PDB file of C-alpha atoms in Angstrom:
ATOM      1  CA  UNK A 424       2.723 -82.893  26.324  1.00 44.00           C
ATOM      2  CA  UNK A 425       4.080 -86.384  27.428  1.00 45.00           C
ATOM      3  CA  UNK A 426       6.886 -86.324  29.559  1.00 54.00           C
ATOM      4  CA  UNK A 427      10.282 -87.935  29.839  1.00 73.00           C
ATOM      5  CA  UNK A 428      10.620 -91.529  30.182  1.00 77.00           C
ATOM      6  CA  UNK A 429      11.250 -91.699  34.119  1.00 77.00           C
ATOM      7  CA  UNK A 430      13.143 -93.729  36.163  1.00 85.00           C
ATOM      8  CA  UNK A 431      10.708 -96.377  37.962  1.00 89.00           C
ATOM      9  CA  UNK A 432      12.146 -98.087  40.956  1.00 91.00           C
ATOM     10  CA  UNK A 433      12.913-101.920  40.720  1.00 93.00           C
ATOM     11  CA  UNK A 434       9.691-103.137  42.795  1.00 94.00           C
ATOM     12  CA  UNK A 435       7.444-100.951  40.437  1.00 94.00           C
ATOM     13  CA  UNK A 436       9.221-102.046  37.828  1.00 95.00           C
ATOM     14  CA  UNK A 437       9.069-105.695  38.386  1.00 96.00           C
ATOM     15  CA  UNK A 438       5.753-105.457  39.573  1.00 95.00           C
ATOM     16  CA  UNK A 439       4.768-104.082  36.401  1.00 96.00           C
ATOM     17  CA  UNK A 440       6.787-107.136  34.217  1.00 96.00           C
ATOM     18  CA  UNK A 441       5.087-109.995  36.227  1.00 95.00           C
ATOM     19  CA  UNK A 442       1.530-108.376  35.336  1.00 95.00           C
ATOM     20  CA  UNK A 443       2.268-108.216  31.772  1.00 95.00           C
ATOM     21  CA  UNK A 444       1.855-111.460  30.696  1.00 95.00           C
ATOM     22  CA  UNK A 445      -1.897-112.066  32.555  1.00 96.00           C
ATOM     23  CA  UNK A 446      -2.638-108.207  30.890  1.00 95.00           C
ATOM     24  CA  UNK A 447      -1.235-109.847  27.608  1.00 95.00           C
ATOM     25  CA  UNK A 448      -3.215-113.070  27.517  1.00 96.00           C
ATOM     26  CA  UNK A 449      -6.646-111.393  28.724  1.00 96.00           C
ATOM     27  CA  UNK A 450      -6.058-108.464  25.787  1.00 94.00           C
ATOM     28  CA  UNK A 451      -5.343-110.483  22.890  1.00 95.00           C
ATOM     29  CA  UNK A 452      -7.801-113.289  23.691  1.00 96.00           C
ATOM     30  CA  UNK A 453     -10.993-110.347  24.312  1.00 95.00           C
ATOM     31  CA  UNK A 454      -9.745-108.384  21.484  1.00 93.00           C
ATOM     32  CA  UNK A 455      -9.160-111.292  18.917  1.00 94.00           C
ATOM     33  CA  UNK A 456     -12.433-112.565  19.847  1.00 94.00           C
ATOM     34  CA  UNK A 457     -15.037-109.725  20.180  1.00 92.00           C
ATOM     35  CA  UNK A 458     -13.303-108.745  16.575  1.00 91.00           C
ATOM     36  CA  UNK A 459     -13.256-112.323  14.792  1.00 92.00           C
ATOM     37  CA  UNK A 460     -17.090-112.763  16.337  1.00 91.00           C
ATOM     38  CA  UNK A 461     -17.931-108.665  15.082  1.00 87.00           C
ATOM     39  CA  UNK A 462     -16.955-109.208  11.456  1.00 86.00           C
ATOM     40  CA  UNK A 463     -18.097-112.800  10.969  1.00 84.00           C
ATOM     41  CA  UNK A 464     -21.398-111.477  12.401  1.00 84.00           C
ATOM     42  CA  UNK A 465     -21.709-107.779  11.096  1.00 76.00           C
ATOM     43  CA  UNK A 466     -23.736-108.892   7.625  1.00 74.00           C
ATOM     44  CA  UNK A 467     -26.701-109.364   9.675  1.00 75.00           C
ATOM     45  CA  UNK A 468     -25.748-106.162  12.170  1.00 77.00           C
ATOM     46  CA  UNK A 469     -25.486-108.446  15.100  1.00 79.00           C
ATOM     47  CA  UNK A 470     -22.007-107.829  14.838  1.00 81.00           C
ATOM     48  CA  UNK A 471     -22.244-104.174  15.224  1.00 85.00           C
ATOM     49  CA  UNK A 472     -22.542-104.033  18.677  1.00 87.00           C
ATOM     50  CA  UNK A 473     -19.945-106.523  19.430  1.00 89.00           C
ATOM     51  CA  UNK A 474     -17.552-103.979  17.496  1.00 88.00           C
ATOM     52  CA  UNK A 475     -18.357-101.314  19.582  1.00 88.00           C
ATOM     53  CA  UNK A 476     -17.642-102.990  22.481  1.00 91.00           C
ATOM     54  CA  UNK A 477     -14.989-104.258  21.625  1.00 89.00           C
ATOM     55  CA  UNK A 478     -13.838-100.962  20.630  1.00 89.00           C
ATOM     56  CA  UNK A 479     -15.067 -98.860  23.738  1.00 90.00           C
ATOM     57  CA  UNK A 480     -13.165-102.472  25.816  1.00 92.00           C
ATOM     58  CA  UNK A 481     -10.015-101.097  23.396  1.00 92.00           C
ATOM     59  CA  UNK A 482     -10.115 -97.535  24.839  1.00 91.00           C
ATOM     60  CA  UNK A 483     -11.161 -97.787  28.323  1.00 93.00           C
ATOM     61  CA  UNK A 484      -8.457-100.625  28.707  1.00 94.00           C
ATOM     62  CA  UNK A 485      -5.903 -98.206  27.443  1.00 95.00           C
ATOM     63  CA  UNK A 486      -6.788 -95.529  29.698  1.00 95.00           C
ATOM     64  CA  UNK A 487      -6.105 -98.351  32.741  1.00 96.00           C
ATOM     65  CA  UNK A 488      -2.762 -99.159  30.797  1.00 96.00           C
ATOM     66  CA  UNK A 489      -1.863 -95.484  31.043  1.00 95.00           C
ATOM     67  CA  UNK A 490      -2.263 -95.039  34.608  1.00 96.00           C
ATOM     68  CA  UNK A 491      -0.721 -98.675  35.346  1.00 96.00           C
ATOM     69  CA  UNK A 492       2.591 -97.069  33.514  1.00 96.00           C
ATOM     70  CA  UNK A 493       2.035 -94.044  35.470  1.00 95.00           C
ATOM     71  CA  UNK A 494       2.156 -95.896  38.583  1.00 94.00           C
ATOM     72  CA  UNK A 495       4.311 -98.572  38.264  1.00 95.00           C
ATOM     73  CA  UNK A 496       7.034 -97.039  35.585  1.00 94.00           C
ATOM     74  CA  UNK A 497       7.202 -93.241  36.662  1.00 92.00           C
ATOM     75  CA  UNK A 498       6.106 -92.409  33.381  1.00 93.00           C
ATOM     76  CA  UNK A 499       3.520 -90.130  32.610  1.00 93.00           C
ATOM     77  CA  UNK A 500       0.999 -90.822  29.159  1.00 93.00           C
ATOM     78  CA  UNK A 501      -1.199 -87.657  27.548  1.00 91.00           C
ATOM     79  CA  UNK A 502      -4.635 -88.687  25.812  1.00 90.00           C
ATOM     80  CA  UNK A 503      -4.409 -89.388  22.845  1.00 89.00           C
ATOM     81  CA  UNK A 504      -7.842 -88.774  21.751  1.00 85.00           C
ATOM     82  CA  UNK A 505      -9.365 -85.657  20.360  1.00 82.00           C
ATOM     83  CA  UNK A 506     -12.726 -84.042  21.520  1.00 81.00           C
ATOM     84  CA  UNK A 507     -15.918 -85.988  21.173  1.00 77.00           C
ATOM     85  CA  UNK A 508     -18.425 -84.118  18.584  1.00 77.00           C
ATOM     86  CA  UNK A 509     -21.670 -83.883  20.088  1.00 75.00           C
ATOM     87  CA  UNK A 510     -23.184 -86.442  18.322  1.00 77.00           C
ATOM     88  CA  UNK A 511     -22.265 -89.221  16.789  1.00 78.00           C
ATOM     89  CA  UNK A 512     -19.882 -90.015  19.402  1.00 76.00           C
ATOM     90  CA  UNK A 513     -19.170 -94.121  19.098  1.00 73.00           C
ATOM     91  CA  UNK A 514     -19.075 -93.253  15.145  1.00 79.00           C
ATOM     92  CA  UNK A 515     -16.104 -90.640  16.057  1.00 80.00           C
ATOM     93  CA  UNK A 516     -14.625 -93.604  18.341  1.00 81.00           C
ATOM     94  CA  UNK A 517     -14.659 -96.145  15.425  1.00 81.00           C
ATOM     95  CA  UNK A 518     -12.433 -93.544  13.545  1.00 83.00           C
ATOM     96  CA  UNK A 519     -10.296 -92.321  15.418  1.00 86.00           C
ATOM     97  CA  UNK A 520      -6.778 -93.613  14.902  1.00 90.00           C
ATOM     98  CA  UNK A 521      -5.819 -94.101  18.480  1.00 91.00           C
ATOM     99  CA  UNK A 522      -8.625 -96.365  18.929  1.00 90.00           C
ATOM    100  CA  UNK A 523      -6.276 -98.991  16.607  1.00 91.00           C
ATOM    101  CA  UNK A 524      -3.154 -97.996  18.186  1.00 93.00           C
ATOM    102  CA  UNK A 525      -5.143 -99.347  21.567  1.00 93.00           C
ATOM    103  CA  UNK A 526      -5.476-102.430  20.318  1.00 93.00           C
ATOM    104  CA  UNK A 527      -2.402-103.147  18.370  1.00 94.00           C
ATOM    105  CA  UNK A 528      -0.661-102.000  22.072  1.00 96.00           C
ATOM    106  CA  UNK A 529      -2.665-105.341  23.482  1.00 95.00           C
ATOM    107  CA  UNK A 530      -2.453-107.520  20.603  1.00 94.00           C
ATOM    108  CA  UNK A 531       1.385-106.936  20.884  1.00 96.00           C
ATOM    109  CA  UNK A 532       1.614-107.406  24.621  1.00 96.00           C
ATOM    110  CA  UNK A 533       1.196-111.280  24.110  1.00 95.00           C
ATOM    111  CA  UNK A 534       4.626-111.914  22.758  1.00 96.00           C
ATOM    112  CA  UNK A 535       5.695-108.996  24.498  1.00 96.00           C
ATOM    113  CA  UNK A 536       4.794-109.971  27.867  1.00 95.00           C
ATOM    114  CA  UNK A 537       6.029-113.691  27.292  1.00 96.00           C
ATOM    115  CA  UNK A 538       9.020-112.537  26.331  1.00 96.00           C
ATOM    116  CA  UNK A 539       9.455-109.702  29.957  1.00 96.00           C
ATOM    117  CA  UNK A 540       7.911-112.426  32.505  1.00 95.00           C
ATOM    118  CA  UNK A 541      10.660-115.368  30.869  1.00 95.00           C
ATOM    119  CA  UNK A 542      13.427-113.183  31.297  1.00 95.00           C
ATOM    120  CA  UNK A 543      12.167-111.711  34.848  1.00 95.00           C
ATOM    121  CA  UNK A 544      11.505-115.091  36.315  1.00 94.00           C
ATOM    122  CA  UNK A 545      14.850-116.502  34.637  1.00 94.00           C
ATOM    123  CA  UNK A 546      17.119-113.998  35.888  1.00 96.00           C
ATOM    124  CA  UNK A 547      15.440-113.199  38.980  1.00 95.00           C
ATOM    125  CA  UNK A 548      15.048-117.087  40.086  1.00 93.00           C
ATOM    126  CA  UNK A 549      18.771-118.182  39.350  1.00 91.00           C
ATOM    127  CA  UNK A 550      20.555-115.418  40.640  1.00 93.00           C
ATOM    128  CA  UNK A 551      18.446-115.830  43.873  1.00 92.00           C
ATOM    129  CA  UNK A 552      19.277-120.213  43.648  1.00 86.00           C
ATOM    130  CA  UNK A 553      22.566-119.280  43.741  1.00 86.00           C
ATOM    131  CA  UNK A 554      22.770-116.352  46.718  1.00 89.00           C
ATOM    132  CA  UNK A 555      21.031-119.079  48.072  1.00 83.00           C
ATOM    133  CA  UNK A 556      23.366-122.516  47.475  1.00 78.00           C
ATOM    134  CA  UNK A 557      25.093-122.185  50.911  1.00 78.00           C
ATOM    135  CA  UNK A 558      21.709-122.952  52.955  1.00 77.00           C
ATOM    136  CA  UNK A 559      19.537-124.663  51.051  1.00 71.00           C
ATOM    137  CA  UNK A 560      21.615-127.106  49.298  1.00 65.00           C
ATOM    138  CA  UNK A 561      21.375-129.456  52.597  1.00 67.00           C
ATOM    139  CA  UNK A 562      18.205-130.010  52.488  1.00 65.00           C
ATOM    140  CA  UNK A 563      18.109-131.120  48.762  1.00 65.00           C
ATOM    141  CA  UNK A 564      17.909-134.755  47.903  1.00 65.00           C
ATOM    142  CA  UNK A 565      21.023-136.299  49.398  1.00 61.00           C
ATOM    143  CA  UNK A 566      22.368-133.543  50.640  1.00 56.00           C
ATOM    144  CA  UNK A 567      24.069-132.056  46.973  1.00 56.00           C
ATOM    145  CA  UNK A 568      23.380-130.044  44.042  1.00 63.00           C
ATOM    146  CA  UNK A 569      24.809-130.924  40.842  1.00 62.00           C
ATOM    147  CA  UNK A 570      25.248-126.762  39.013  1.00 60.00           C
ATOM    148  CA  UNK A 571      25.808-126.414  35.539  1.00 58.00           C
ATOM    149  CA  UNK A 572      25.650-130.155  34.673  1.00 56.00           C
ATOM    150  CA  UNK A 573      25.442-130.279  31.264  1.00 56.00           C
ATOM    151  CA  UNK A 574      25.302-134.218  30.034  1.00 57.00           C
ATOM    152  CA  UNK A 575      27.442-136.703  32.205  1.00 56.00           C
ATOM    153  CA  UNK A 576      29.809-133.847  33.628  1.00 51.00           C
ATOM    154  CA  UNK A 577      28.574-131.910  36.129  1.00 63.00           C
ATOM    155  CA  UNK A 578      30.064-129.350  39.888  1.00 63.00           C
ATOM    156  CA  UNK A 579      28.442-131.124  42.559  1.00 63.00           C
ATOM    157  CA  UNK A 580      27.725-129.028  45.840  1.00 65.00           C
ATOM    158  CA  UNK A 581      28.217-130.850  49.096  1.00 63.00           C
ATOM    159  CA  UNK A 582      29.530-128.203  51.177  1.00 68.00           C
ATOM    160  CA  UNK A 583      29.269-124.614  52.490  1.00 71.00           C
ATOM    161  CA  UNK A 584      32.653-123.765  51.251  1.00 71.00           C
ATOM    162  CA  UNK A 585      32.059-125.419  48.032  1.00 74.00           C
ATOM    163  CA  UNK A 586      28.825-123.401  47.404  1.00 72.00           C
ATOM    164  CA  UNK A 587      30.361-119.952  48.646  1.00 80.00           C
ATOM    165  CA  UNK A 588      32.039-119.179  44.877  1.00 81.00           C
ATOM    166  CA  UNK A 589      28.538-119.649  43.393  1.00 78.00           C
ATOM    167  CA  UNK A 590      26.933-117.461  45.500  1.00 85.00           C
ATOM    168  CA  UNK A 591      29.102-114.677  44.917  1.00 91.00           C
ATOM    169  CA  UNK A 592      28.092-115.448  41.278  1.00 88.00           C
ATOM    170  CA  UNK A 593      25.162-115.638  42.383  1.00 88.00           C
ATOM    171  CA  UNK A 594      25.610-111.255  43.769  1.00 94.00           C
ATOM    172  CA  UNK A 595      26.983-110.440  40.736  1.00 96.00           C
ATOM    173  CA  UNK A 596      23.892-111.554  38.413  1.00 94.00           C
ATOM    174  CA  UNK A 597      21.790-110.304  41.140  1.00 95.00           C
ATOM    175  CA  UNK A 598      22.915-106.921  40.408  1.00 96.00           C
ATOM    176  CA  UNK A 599      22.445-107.747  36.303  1.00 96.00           C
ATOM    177  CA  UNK A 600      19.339-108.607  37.078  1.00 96.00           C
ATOM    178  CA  UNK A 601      18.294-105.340  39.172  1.00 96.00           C
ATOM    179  CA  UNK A 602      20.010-103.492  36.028  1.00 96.00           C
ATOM    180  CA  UNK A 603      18.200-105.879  33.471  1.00 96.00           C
ATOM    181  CA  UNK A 604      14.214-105.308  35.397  1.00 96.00           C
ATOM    182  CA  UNK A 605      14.791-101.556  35.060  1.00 95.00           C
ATOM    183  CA  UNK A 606      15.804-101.540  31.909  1.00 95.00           C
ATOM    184  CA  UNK A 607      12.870-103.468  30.334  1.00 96.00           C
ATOM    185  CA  UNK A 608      11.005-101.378  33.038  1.00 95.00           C
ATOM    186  CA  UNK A 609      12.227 -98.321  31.008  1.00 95.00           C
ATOM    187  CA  UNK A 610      12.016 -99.824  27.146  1.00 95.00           C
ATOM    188  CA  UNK A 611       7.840-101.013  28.040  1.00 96.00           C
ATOM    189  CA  UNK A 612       7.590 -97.584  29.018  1.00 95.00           C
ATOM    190  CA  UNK A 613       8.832 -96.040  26.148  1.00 94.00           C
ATOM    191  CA  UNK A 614       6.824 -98.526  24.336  1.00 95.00           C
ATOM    192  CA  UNK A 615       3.432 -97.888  25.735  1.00 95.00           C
ATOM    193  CA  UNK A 616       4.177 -93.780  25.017  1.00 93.00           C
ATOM    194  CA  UNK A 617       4.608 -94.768  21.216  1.00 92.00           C
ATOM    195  CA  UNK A 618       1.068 -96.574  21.055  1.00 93.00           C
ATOM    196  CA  UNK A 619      -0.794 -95.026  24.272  1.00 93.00           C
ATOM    197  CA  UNK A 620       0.433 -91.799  23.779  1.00 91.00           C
ATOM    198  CA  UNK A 621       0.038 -88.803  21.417  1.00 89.00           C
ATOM    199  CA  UNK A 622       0.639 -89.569  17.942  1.00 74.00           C
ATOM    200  CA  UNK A 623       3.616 -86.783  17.437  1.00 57.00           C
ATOM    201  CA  UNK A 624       5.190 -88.232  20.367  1.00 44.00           C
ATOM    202  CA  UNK A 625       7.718 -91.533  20.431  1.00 40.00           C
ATOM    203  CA  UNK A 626      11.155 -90.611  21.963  1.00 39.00           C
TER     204      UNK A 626
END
C-alpha cells in the first residue's frame, strides 16, 4: 500500500520543480505525437506499432516518474499495474487502465510544470534580488536601482542604508518562498500518487 505523503526537503523539492517543466515539454510533445501519428496511421496497421510504443514509452516513463518522486519528494508510489497473463502481454498493456492514467499524468505536466517552474523562479529570484540589493546595486548601471517602479514613480536605491529595508523584505519572502517550494513539493506529490499510484488510493 502507498504510503503517506512525506516531507521532502527544500533542495529535493526544488530540484524536483525546476525538472518539471523539461519532463513536461518532452511528455506531452512524445505522447501527443506517437498518438496523433498511431491513429492517423492505424487503417493501414502501420500505426499499430507506433501505439505500442507509445504505450510501453507511457509506462516505462511512469515507472521513472515514480522513483523521481521517491527520490526527490520522500514519497513512496506502489505499481499500479496488475500481473501480466502469459500471453498476450502488450494486448493486456493496451487495456489496462493505468496505462491512460500514465499518460494523462504527462499530458497534464505541461501546464502543470509551467505553472511550478514560474512560480519557483519568481519567488526564488526576487526574494534572492532583494537579500541581495545592499551589494550588488553598485555595480548596476549608474550606480542605482529603481524597485517597485511602476510608471513614472518609482524608490530609487543609491545607498547601503537605503537598500537595507528591502533586504529584510527581501528575508521575509525568502522564508515564503522556502514554505511555498515545499508546499508545491508536497501537492505534485500527492498528485503523482492519484495518477501513478494505485487506483483505490488518492489522499
Amino acid at each position: 500500500m502507498t504510503s503517506a505523503v512525506g516531507k521532502p526537503s527544500v533542495a529535493g523539492a526544488f530540484g524536483f520543480l525546476a525538472m518539471n517543466l523539461v519532463v513536461g515539454i518532452v511528455g506531452f510533445t512524445v505522447l501527443v505525437t506517437l498518438v496523433a501519428v498511431g491513429v492517423g496511421t492505424a487503417v493501414v496497421w502501420v500505426g499499430l506499432p507506433v501505439l505500442a510504443l507509445a504505450v510501453l514509452i507511457s509506462r516505462g516513463a511512469a515507472r521513472v516518474e515514480r522513483a523521481r518522486v521517491f527520490a526527490l519528494l520522500d514519497t513512496a508510489i506502489d505499481q499500479p499495474y496488475p500481473a501480466l497473463p502469459e500471453t498476450k502481454r502488450l494486448r493486456a498493456r493496451f487495456t489496462d487502465i493505468n496505462t491512460y492514467r500514465d499518460a494523462l499524468y504527462f499530458l497534464l505536466m505541461l501546464p502543470i510544470g509551467i505553472a511550478e517552474f514560474v512560480s519557483l523562479v519568481t519567488f526564488w529570484s526576487v526574494s534572492l534580488a532583494l537579500i541581495g540589493l545592499p551589494v550588488f546595486y553598485r555595480w548596476l548601471p549608474e550606480g542605482e536601482v529603481a524597485v517597485f517602479a511602476w510608471d513614472e514613480s518609482s524608490i530609487v536605491v543609491d545607498s547601503v542604508w537605503e537598500a537595507l529595508p528591502f533586504s529584510l523584505l527581501g528575508v521575509l519572502l525568502l522564508g515564503v518562498t522556502i514554505l511555498l517550494t515545499r508546499g508545491l513539493g508536497r501537492a505534485h506529490a500527492r498528485f503523482a500518487r492519484a495518477l501513478l499510484g494505485p487506483t483505490r488510493i488518492f489522499a
